[in-house]
Coordinates of C-alpha atoms in Angstrom, one line a residue:
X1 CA 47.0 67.3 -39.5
X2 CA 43.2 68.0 -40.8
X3 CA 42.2 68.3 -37.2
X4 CA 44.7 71.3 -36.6
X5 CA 43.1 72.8 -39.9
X6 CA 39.6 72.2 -38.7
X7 CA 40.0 74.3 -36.0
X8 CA 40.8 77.3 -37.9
X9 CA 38.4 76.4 -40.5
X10 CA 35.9 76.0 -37.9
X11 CA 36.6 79.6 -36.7
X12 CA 35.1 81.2 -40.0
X13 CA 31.9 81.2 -41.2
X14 CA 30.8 78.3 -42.7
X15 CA 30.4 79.6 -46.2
X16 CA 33.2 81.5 -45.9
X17 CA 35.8 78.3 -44.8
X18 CA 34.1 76.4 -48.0
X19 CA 35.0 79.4 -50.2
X20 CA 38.3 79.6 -49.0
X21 CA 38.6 75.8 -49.3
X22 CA 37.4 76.2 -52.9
X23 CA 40.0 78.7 -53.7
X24 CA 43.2 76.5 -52.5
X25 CA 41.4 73.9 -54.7
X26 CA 42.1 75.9 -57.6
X27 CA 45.5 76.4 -56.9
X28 CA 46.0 73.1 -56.1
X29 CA 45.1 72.3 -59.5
X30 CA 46.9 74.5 -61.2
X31 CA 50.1 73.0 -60.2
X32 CA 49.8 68.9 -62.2
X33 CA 53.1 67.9 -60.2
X34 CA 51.4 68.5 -56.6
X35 CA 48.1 67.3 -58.2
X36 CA 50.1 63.8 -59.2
X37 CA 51.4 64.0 -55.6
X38 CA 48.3 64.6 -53.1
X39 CA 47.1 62.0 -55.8
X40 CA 49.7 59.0 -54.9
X41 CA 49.2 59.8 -51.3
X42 CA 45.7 59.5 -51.4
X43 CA 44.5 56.7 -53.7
X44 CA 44.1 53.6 -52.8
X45 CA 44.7 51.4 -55.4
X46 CA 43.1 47.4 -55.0
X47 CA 40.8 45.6 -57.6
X48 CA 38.5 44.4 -54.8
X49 CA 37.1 48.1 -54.8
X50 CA 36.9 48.3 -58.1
X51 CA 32.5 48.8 -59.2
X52 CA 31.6 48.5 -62.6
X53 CA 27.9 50.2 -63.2
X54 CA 26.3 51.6 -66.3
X55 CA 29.3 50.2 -68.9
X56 CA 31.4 52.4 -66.9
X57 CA 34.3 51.3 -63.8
X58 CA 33.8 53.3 -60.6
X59 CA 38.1 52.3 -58.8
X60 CA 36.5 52.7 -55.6
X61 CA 32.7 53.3 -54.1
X62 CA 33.2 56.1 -52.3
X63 CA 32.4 59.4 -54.5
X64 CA 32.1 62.9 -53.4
X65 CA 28.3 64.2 -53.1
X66 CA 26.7 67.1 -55.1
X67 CA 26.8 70.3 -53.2
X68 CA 30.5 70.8 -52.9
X69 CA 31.8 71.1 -56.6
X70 CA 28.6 73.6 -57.0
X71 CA 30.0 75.4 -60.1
X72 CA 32.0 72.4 -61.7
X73 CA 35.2 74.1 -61.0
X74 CA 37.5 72.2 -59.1
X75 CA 36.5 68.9 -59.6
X76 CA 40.2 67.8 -60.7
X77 CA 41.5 68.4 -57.1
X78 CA 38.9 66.6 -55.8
X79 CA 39.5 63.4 -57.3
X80 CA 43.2 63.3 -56.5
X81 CA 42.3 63.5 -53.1
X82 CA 40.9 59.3 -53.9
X83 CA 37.5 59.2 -54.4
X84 CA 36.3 57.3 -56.9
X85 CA 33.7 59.7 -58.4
X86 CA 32.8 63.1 -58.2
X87 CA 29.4 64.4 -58.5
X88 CA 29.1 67.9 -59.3
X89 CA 26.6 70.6 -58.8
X90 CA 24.0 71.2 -58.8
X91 CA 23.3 73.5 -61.6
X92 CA 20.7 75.0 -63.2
X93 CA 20.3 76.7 -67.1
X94 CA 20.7 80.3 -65.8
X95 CA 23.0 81.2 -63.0
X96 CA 21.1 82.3 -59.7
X97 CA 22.5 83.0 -56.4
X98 CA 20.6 81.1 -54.2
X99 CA 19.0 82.2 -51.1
X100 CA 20.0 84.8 -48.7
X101 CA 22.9 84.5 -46.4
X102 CA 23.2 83.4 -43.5
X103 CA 22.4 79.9 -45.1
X104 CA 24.4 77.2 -44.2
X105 CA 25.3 76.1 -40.5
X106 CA 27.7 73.8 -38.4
X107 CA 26.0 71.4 -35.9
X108 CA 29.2 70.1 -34.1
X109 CA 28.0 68.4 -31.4
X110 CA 25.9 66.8 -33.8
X111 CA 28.1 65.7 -36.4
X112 CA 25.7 67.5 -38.8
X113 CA 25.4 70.5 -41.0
X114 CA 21.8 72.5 -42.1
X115 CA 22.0 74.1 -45.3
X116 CA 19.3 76.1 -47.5
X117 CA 21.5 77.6 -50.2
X118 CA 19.2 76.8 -52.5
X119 CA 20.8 76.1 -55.8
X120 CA 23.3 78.8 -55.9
X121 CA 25.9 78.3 -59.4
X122 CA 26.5 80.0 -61.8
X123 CA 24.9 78.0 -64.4
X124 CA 25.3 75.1 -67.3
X125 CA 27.4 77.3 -69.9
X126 CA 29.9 78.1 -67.4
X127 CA 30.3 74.9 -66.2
X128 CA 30.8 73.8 -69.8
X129 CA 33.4 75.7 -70.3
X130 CA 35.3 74.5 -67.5
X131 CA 34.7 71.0 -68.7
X132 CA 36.5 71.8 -71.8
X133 CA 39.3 73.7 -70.0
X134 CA 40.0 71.2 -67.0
X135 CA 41.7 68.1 -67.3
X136 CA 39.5 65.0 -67.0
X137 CA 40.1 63.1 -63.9
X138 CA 40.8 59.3 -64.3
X139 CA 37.2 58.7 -62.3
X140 CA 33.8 58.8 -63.4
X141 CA 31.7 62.6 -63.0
X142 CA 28.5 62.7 -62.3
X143 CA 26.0 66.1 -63.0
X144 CA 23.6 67.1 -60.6
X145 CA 20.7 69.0 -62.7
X146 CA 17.5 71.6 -61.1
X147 CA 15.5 74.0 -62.4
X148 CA 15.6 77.9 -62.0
X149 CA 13.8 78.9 -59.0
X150 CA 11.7 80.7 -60.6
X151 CA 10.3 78.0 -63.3
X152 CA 6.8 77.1 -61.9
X153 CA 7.0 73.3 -61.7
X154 CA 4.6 73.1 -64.5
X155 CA 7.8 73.7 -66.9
X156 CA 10.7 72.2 -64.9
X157 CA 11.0 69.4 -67.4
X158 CA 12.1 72.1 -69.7
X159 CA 15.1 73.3 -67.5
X160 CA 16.0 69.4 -66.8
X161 CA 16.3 69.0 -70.8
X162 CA 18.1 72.1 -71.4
X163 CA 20.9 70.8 -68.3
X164 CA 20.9 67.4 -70.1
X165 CA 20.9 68.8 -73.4
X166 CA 24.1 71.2 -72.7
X167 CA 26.1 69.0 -70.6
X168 CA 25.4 65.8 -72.0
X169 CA 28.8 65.0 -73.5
X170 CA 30.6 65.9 -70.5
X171 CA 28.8 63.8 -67.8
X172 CA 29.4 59.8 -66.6
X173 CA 25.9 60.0 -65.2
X174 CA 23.2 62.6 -64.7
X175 CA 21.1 63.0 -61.5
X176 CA 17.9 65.0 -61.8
X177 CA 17.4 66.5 -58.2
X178 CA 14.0 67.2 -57.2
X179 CA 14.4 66.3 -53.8
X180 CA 16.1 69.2 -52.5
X181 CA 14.0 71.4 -49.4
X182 CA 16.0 74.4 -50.3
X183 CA 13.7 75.5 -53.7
X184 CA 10.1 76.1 -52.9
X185 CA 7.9 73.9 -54.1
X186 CA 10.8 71.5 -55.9
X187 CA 9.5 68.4 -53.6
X188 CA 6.5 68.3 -55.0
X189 CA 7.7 67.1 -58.4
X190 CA 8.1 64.1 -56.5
X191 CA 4.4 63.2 -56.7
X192 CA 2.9 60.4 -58.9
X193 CA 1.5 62.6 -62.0
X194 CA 4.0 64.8 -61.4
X195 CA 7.3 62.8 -61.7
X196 CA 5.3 60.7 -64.4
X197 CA 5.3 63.9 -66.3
X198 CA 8.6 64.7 -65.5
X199 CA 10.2 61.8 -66.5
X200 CA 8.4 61.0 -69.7
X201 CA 10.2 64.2 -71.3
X202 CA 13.5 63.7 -69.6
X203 CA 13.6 60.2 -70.4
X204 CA 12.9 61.5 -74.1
X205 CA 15.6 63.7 -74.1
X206 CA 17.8 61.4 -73.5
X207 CA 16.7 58.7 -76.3
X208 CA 16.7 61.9 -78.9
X209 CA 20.5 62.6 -77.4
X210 CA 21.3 59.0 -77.2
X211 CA 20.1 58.6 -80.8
X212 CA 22.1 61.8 -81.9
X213 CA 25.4 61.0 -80.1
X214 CA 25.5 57.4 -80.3
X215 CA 26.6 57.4 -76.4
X216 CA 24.4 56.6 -73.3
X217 CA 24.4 58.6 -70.4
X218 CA 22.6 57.2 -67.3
X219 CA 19.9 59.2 -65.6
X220 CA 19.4 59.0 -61.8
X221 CA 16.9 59.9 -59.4
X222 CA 17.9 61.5 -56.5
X223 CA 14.8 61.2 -53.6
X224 CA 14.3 63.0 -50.4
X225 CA 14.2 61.2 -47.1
X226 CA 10.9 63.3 -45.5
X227 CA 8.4 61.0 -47.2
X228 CA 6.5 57.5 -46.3
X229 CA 7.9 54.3 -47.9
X230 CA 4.5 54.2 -50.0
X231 CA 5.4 57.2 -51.1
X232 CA 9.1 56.1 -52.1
X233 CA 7.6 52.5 -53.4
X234 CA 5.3 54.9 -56.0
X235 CA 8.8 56.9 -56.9
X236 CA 10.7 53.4 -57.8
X237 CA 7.6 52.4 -59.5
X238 CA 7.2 55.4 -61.6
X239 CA 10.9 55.8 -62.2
X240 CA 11.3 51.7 -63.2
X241 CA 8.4 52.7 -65.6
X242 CA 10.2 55.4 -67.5
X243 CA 13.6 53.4 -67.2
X244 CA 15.4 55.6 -64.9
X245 CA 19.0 54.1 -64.7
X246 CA 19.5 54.4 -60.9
X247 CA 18.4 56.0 -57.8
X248 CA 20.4 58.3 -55.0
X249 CA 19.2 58.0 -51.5
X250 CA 18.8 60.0 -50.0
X251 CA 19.2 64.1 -50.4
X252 CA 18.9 66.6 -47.0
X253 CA 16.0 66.2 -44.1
X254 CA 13.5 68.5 -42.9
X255 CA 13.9 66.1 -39.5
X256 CA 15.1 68.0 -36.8
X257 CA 15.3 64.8 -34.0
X258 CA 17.5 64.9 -30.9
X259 CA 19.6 67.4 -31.9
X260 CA 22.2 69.6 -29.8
X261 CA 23.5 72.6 -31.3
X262 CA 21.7 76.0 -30.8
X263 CA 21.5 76.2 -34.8
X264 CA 19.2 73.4 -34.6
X265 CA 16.2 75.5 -35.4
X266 CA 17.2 76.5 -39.0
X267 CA 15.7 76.2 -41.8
X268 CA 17.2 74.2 -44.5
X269 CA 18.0 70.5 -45.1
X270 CA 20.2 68.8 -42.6
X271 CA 22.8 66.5 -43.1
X272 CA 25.3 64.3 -41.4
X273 CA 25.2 61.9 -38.7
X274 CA 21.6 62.4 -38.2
X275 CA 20.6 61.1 -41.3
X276 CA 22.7 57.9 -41.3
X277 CA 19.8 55.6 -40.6
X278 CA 17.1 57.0 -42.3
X279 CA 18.9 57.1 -45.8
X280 CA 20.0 53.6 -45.1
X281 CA 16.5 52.3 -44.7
X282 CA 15.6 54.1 -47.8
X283 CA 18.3 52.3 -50.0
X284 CA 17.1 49.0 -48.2
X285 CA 13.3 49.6 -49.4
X286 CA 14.4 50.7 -52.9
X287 CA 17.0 47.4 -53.0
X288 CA 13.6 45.4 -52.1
X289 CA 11.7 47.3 -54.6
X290 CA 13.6 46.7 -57.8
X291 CA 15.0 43.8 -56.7
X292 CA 18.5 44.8 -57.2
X293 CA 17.9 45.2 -60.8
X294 CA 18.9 49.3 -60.8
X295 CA 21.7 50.5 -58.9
X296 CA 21.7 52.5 -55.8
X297 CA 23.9 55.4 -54.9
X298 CA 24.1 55.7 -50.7
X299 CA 24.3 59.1 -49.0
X300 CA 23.5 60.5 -45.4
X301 CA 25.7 60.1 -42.6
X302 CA 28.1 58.3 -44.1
X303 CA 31.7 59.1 -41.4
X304 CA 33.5 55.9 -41.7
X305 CA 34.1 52.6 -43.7
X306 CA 31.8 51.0 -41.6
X307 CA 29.4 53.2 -42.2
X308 CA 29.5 53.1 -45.7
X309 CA 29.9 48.8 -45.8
X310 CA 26.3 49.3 -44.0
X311 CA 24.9 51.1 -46.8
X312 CA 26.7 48.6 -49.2
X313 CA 25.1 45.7 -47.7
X314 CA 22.0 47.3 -47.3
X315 CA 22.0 47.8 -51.3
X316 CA 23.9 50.5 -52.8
X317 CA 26.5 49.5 -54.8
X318 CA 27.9 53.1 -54.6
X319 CA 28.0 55.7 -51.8
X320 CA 28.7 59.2 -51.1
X321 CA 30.6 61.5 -48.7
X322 CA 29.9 65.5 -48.1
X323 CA 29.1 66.4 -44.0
X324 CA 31.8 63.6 -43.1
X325 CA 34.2 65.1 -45.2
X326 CA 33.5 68.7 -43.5
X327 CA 34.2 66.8 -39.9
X328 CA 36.8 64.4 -41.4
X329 CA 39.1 66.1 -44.0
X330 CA 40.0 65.5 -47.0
X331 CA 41.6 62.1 -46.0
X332 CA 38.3 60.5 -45.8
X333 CA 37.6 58.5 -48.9
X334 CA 41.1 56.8 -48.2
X335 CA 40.4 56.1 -44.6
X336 CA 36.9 55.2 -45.8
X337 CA 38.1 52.7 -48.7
X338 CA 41.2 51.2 -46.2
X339 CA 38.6 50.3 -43.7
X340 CA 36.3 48.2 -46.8
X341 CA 38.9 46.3 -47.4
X342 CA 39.2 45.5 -43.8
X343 CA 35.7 44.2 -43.7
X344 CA 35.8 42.3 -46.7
X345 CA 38.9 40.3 -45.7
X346 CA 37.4 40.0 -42.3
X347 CA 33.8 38.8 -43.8
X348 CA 35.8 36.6 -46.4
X349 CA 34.4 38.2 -49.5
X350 CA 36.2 38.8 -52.8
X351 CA 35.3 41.7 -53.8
X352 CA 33.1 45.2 -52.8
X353 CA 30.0 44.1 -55.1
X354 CA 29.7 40.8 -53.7
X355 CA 28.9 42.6 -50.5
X356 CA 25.8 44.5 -52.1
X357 CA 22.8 43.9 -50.5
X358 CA 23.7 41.0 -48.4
X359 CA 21.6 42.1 -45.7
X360 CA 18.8 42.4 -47.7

């Protein structure tokens, strides 16, 4: 059925399908008894999946990446559709809207998409509000944090603590993205002294909020895949230092290798199929780095349930979907999850965290 839809999707411009795609969200939404519907026909339901991390139980692996949910509105729909988490954003203090258009292009022959929106929402107080005014899905929600584009880095920590600060009751987890190529200059906060910097007051912020709520919210690290491994072992170290709760590997590429499509050229960070081995190498060397003691969130390239069991075994204990979802439909995350417990019956193993890092 998605393949019909693709076609006509695929005959608007991109922005303009995801738009559309975001309003029929909202009307999906509005409406529980379809909600409880799509949501019967799409979950599956088996222990084996199940992923407990940070006190919290994930029913499945496979969550929806930042990027899609950008303004924390239709997050409800999305998690009937059976992922088991939703990660929304990313959002910064002050609304903003991004870069100019055209900014966000379909690779088809390459299973890929290039995208330099560059942080377009429409900030943390309205997507508070619609975390009071939405139901809460039965799955985890992550928040994907920046800064204003035009915050020198020299006072990003500031819009990272105001993000934490606002949304902090309303998140599972929080990601602080600095790894995005679509904000000038927001890659280099991924330096030693810089990210030392940066994560002493985030980390802070949390403790005071910790201390003031009496609830923990895990922070995350989200790193970008355009950087040598001594580069990346410095980020783990750094971030194991300040106690960061987790790390997502990896955000969009500047890599533009053996690609197809005439749009190959853009600007922007590219995702899809392209990335699939890269970001897996990366969540191998950060597995190797902490030893498995922090978890690991898999993105990049991730099409089927074998792709994501490679990215399981490689180390992440959870992954993420957003280009193969584009190229896939909405189906995904319950063709995805049928096919894990394929492989684990077929590999004789009990359960999806006994397959972490088994590769490794």
């Amino acid at each position: 059925m998605y393949a019909t839809w693709r076609k006509w999707l695929f005959r608007l411009d991109p922005e303009t399908a995801h738009e559309w795609t975001i309003r029929s969200l909202q009307a999906l939404q509005s409406v529980p008894a379809i909600l409880t519907a799509v949501e019967r026909r799409m979950c599956v339901k088996d222990d084996r999946l199940a992923v407990r991390c940070w006190n919290r139980v994930f029913p499945n692996p496979v969550g929806l990446a930042a990027g899609f949910d950008k303004h924390a509105g239709v997050y409800p729909a999305l998690a009937a559709f059976g992922f088991g988490s939703i990660e929304v954003g990313t959002l910064t203090p002050r609304p903003q809207p991004g870069n100019p258009k055209p900014r966000l292009f379909r690779l088809p022959e390459d299973e890929a998409i290039i995208n330099r929106m560059g942080f377009n929402n429409s900030g943390i107080e309205h997507a508070a509000r619609s975390f009071v005014s939405l139901p809460r899905p039965a799955v985890p929600i992550g928040i994907n944090l920046g800064k204003n584009k035009d915050i020198p880095n020299e006072q990003a920590a500031n819009d990272y603590r105001i993000g934490l600060r606002t949304l902090y009751r309303y998140g599972d987890y929080f990601v602080i993205n600095i790894s995005s190529p679509n904000t000038q200059g927001l890659r280099d906060l991924q330096q030693v002294n810089a990210l030392d910097r940066l994560l002493d007051k985030v980390m802070e912020e949390k403790r005071q909020l910790q201390q003031k709520t009496g609830e923990e919210r895990p922070i995350l690290l989200k790193v970008a895949p355009d950087m040598p491994l001594d580069m990346l072992s410095d980020m783990v170290r750094i971030g194991l230092q300040h106690r960061i709760n987790g790390f997502i590997a990896t955000n969009t590429t500047l890599a533009r290798e053996e690609l197809k499509n005439a749009h190959a050229g853009e600007t922007g960070g590219l995702s899809g199929k392209p990335l699939r081995r890269k970001s897996t190498e990366f969540i191998r060397h950060i597995y190797r780095e902490t030893e498995g003691s922090v978890p690991i969130i898999g993105v990049g390239g991730i099409f089927t349930g074998e792709d994501a069991y490679e990215k399981i075994r490689a180390g992440a204990r959870l992954v993420q979907v957003y280009t193969g979802m584009i190229y896939r439909g909405p189906g995904i995350a319950r063709e995805i999850n049928q096919t894990l417990i394929r492989l684990l019956e077929r590999d004789g193993l009990d359960s999806i965290e006994s397959a972490v890092g088994v590769d490794v």
